[in-house]
Coordinates of C-alpha atoms and ligand atoms in Angstrom, one line a residue:
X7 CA 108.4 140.3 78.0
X8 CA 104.9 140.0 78.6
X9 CA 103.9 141.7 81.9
X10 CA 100.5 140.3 82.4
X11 CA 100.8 136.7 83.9
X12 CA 99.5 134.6 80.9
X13 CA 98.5 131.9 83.9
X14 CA 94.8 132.5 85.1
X15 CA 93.0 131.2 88.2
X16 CA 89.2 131.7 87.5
X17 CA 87.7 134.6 89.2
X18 CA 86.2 133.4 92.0
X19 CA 88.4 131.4 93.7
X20 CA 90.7 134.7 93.6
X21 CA 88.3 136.1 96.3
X22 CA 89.1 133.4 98.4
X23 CA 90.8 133.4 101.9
X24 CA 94.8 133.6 101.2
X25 CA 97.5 131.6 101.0
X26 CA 96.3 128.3 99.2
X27 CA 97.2 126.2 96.8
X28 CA 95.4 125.9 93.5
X29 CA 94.9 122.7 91.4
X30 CA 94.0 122.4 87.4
X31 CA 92.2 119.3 87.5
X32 CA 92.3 119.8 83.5
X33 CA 96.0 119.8 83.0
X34 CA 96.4 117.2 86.0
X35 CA 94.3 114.9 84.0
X36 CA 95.8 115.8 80.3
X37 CA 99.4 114.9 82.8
X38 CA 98.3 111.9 83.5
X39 CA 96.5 110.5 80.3
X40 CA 99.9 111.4 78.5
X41 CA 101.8 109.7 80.8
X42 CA 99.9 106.8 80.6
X43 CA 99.4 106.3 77.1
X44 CA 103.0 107.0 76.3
X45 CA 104.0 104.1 79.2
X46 CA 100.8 101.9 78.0
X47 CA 102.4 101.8 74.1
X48 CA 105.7 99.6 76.1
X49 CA 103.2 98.0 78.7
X50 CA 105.3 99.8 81.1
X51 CA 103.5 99.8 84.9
X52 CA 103.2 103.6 86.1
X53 CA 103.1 103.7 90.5
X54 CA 102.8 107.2 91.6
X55 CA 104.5 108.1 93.9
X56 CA 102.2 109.3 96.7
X57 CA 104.8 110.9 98.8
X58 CA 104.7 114.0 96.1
X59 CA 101.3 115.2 96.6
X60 CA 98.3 112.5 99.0
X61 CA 95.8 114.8 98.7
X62 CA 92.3 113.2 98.2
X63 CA 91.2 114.7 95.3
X64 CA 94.5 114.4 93.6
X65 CA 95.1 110.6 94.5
X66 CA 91.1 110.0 93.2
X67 CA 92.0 111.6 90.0
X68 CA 95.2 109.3 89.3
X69 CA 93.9 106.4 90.6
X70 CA 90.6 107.1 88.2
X71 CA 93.7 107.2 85.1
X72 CA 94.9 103.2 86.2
X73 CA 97.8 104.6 87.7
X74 CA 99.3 102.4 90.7
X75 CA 100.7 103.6 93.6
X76 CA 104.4 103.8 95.2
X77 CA 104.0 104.3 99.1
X78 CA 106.7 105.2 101.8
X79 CA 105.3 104.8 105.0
X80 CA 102.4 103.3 106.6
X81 CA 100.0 105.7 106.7
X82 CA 100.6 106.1 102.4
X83 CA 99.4 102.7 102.0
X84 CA 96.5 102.9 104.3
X85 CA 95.6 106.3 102.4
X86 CA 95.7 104.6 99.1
X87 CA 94.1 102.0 100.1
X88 CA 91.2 103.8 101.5
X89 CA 91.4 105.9 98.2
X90 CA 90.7 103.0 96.1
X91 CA 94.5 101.7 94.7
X92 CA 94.6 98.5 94.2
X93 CA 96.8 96.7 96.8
X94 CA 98.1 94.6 94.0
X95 CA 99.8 97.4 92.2
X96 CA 101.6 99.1 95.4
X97 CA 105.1 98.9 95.8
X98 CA 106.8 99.9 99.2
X99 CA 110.4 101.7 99.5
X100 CA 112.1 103.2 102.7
X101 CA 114.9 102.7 104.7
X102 CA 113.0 103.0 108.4
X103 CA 110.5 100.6 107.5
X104 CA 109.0 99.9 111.3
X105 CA 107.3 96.5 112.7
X106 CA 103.7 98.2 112.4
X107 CA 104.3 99.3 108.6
X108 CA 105.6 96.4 107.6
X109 CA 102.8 94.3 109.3
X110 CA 100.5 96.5 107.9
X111 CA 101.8 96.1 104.3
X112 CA 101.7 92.1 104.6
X113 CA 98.0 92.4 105.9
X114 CA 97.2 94.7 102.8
X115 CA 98.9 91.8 100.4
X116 CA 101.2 94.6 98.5
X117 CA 102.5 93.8 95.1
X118 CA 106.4 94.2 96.8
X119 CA 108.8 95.3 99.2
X120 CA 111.6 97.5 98.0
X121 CA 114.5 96.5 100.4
X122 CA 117.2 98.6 101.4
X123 CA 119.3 96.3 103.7
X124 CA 120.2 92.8 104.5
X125 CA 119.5 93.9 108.3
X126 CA 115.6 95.2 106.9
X127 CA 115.2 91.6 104.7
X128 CA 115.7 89.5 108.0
X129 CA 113.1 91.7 109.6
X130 CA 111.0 91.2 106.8
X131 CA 111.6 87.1 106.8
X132 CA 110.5 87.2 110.5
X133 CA 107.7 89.1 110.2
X134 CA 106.2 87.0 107.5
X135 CA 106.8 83.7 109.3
X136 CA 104.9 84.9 112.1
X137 CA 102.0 85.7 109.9
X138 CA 102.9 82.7 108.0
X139 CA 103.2 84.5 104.9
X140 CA 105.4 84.8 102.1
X141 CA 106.3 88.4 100.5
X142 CA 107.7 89.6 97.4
X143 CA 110.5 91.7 97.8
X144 CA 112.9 93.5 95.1
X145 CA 115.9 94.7 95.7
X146 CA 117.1 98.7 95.8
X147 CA 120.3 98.6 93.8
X148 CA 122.3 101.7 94.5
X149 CA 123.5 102.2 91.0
X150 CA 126.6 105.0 92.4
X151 CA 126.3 107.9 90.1
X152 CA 125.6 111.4 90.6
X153 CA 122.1 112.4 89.4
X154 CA 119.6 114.9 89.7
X155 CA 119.5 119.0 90.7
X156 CA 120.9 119.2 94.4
X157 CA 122.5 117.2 96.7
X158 CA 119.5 116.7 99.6
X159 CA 117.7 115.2 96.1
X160 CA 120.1 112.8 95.2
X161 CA 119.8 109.6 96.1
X162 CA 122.1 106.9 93.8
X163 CA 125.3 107.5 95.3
X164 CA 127.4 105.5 97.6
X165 CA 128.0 108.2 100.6
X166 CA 123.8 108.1 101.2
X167 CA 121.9 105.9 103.0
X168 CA 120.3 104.3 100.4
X169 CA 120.0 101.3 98.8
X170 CA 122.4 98.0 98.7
X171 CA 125.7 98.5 97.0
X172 CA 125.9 96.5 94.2
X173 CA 129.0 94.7 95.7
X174 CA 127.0 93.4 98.6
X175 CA 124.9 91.5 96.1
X176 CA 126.3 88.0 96.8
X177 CA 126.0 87.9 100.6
X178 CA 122.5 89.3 99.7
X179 CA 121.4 86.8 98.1
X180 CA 122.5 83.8 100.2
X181 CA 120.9 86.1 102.7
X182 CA 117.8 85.8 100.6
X183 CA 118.5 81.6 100.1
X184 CA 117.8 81.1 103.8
X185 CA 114.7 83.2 104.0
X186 CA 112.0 80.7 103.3
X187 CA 108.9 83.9 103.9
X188 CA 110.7 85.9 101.3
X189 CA 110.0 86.1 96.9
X190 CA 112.5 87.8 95.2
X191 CA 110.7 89.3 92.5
X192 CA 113.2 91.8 91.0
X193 CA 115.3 94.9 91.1
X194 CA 114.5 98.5 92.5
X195 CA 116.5 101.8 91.4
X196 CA 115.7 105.1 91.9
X197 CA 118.4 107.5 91.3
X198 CA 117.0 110.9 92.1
X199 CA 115.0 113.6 91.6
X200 CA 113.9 116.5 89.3
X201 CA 116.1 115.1 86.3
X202 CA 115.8 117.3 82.8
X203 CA 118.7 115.5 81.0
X204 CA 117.3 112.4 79.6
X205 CA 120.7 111.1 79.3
X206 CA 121.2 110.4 82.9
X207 CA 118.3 107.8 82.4
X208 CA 120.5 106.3 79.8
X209 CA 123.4 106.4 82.0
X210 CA 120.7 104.5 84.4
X211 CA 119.7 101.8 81.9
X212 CA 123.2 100.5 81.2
X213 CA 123.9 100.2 85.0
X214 CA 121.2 98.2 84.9
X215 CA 121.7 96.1 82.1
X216 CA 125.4 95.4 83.8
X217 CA 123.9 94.5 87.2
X218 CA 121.2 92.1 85.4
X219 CA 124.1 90.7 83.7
X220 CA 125.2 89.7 87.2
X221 CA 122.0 88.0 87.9
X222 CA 121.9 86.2 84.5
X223 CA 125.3 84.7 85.1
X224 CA 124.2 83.8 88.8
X225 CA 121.2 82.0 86.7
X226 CA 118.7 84.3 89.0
X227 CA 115.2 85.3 87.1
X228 CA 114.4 88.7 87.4
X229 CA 111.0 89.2 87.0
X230 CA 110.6 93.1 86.8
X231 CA 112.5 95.8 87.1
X232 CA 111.8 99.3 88.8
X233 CA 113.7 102.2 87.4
X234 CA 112.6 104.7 90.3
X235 CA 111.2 108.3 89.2
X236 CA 113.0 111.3 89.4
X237 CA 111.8 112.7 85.7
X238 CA 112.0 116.6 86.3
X239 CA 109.6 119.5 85.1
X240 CA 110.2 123.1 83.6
X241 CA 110.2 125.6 86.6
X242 CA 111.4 127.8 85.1
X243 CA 108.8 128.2 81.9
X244 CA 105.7 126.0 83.4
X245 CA 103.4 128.0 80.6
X246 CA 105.3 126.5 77.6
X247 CA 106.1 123.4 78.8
X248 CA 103.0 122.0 81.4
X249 CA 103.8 118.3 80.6
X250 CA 107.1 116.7 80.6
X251 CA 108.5 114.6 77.4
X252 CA 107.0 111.9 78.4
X253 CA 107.1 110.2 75.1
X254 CA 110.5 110.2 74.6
X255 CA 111.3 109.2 78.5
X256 CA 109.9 106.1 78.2
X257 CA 110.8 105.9 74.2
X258 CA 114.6 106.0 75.8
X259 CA 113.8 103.1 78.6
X260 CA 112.5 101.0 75.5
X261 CA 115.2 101.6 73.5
X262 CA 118.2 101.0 75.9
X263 CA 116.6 99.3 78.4
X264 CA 117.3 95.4 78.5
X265 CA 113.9 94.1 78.9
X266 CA 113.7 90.0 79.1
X267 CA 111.0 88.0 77.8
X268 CA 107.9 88.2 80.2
X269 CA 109.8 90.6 82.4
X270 CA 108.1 93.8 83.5
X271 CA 109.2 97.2 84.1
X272 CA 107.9 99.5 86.5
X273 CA 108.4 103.1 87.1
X274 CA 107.8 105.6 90.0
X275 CA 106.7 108.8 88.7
X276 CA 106.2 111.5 91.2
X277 CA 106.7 115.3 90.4
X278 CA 106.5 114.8 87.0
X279 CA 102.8 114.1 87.6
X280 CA 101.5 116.2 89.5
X281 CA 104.3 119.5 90.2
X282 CA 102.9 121.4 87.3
X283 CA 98.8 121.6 88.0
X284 CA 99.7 123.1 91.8
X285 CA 100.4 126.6 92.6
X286 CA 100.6 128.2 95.4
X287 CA 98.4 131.3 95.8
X288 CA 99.1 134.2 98.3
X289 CA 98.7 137.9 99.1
X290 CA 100.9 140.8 99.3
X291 CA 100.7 141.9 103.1
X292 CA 103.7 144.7 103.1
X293 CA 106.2 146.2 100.5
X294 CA 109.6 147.0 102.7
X295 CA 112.2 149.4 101.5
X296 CA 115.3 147.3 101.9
X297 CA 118.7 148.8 100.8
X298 CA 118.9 146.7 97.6
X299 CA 115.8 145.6 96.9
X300 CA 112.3 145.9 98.0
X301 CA 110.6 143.3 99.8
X302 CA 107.2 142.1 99.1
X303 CA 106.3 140.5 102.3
X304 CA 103.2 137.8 101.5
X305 CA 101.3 135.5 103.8
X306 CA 102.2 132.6 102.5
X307 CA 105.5 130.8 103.9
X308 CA 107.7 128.2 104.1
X309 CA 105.2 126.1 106.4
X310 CA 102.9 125.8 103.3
X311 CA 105.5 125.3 100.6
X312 CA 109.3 124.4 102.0
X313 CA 111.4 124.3 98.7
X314 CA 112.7 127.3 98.2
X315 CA 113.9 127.1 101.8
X316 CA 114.8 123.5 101.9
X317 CA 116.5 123.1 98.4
X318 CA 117.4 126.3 97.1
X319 CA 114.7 125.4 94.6
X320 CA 113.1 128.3 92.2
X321 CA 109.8 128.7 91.6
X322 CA 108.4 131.1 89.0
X323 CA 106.4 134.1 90.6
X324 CA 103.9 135.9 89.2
X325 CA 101.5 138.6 90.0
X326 CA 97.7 138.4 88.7
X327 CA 96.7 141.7 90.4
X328 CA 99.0 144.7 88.8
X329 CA 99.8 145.5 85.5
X330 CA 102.2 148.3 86.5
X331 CA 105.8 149.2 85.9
X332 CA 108.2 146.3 86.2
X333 CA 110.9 146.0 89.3
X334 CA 113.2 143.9 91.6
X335 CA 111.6 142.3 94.7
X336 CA 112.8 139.5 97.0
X337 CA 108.9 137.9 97.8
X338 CA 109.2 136.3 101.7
X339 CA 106.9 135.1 103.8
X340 CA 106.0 135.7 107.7
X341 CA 108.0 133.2 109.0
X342 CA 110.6 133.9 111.7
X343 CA 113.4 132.2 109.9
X344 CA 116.0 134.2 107.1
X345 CA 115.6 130.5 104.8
X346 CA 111.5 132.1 104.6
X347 CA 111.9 133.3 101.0
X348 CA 110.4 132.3 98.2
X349 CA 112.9 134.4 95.3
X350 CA 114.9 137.1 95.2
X351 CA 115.2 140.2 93.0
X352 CA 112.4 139.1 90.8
X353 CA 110.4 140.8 88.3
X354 CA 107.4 142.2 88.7
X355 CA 104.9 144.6 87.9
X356 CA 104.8 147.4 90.4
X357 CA 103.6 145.4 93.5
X358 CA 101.3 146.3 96.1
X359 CA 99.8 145.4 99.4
X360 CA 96.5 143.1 99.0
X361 CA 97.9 142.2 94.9
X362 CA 97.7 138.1 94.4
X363 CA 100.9 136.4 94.1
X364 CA 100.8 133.0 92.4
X365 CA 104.1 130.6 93.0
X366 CA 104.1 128.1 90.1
X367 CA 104.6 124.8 89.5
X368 CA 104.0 123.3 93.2
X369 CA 102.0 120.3 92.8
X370 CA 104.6 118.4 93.9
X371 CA 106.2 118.5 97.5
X372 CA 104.2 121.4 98.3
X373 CA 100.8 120.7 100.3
X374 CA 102.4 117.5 101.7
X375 CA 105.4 119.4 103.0
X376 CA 103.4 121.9 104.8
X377 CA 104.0 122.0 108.6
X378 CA 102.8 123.9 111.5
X379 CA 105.5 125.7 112.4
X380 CA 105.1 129.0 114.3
X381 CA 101.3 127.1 115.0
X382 CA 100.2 128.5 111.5
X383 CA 97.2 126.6 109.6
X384 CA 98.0 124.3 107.2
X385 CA 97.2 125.9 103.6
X386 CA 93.9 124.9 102.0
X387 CA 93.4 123.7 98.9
X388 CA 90.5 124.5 95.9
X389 CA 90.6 123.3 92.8
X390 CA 89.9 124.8 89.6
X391 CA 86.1 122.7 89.4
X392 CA 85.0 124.2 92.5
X393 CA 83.8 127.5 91.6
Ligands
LIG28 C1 110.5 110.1 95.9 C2 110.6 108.9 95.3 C3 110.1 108.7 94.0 C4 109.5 109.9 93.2 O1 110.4 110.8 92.8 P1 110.0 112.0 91.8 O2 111.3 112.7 91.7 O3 109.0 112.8 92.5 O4 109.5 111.4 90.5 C5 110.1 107.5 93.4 N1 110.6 106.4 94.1 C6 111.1 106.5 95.3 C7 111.7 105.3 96.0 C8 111.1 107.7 95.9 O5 111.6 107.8 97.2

């Protein structure tokens, strides 16, 4: 194996102030263009899901590619909003959607509501006839099967909290018959996240073409359909594979997707956007002697990029300073919790204090999960044009 990382961040912004994350605007925006063109060929809507990375800069550039926007909270919409999205393309999901958010997403005229509940649609009803409004709403189907790389991620099964079972779906609707402030416009799925196997998007498309069935035979028109996101990236080899198949994930929706005439499908892409143009820079403060490995203590931590700790999730390290003899060291940060680590017994050249770490592949629920535990400073972030 090579032991010089093949990944460079230009020389410069290696002198700056440690930890921080690091953006390529150019493969961001070759992410993005593929995405779109390969989604453009079925005149499939992309909404990017903000909740993965909301940093300025990063929203600019995908609004700049005619990418829409998928919010979960208030303050999402107001930030894309402010950024530029149109409010025409945003789509709104969540289960805790409060009185002020959903206020605020009537006042903004959003493209739809994904609702979660019948208890969250009569909300909705009486909010609008207070504003004298009606909204468009679509419905999140939980579709009930297992998907995506670890449980906390996974979000189409029964035993979580969301979505509406797809049994519930006739006292939904004669919910929905007395709601005179409400549009159903269509059906919401989103099954889960970092998904490799394009074949659970297949399972994902028959579910869907059964619970349509039900509408057709209810003689219900549904307008568009919203398969989620959830399309995973390579952690583990982010240098030969920076972008994600795109063509043949939405090749597969074409194919076994069934798509009306005049109806409109809409996806919610998040990591798979942006997780692979982010990486987390940081310095080597202390090598410890442990008993079985050697620890490279770095001051970077689970405040500035939570994954490892929250999900068990690996992340490719790499060192850009030393070219020395390869070992074993579990890399953890200064945090004063044993969850602080970002891998253990990893490879790499012989490590030193003050060498540059980079942690790969954390565009994506990385700066927006930082947090300022232990009062620590949230971690900057430069970009790869800013030299
Ligand atoms: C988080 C989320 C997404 C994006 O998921 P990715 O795995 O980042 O693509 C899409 N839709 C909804 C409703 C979400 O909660």
């Amino acid at each position: 194996m090579d032991s010089i990382a093949k990944f460079k961040i230009p020389e410069p912004i290696q002198k700056e102030r440690t930890p921080f994350y690091y953006y390529d605007l150019d493969l961001l925006n070759h992410t993005l263009a593929t995405a779109k063109k390969e989604a453009d060929k079925y005149n499939f809507i992309i909404h990017y899901a903000v909740k993965a990375n909301a940093n300025d800069r990063i929203l600019k550039i995908i609004r700049h590619h005619g990418i829409d926007a998928d919010c979960v909270s208030g303050n999402e919409i107001k930030k894309v909003i402010e950024i530029g999205f149109d409010p025409e393309g945003i789509v709104y999901a969540g289960v805790g959607k409060t009185d002020w958010e959903i206020e605020l997403a009537m006042e903004t005229n959003i493209f739809c509501f994904n609702c979660e509940s019948i208890a969250e649609i009569k909300v909705i009803n009486s909010l609008a006839g207070k504003a004298g409004k009606t909204v468009n709403i679509a419905l999140r189907i939980n579709p009930n099967f297992r998907a995506g790389a670890h449980e906390y991620i996974t979000t189409g099964v029964e035993e979580n909290k969301f979505g509406i079972h797809p049994g519930e779906l006739e006292i939904i609707m004669d919910t929905l018959a007395l709601c005179p402030n409400l549009k159903f416009v269509g059906l919401h799925f989103h099954i889960g996240s970092q998904i490799t196997d394009l074949n659970t998007f297949k399972r994902l498309c028959i579910r869907v073409n059964q619970i349509q069935e039900w509408f057709h035979n209810h003689q219900i028109i549904v307008n568009h359909i919203n398969v989620g996101g959830g399309f995973g990236v390579d952690y583990n080899d982010p240098d030969n594979h920076p972008v994600s198949d795109f063509p043949n994930y939405f090749k597969l929706f074409n194919r076994f997707l069934d798509i009306g005439p005049g109806q409109k499908v809409h996806f919610e892409l998040g990591r798979s956007l942006v997780a692979q143009c982010g990486s987390l820079i940081t310095k080597v403060l202390y090598i410890k002697k442990g008993i079985n490995t050697k620890f490279a203590i770095v001051d970077a931590g689970m405040t500035d990029l939570i994954r490892p700790a929250l999900y068990q999730a690996y992340h490719k390290i790499e060192n850009f300073t030393s070219t020395g003899k390869q070992e074993y060291y579990t890399i953890v940060g200064p945090i004063c919790e044993s969850s602080d680590t970002f891998g253990k017994y990893i490879l790499l050249p012989e490590t030193n204090r003050n060498d540059l770490l980079c942690i790969r592949s954390a565009g994506a629920y990385g700066e927006t999960m930082a947090s300022r535990y232990n009062l620590r400073d949230l971690p900057r972030a430069l970009y790869s044009d800013n030299l």
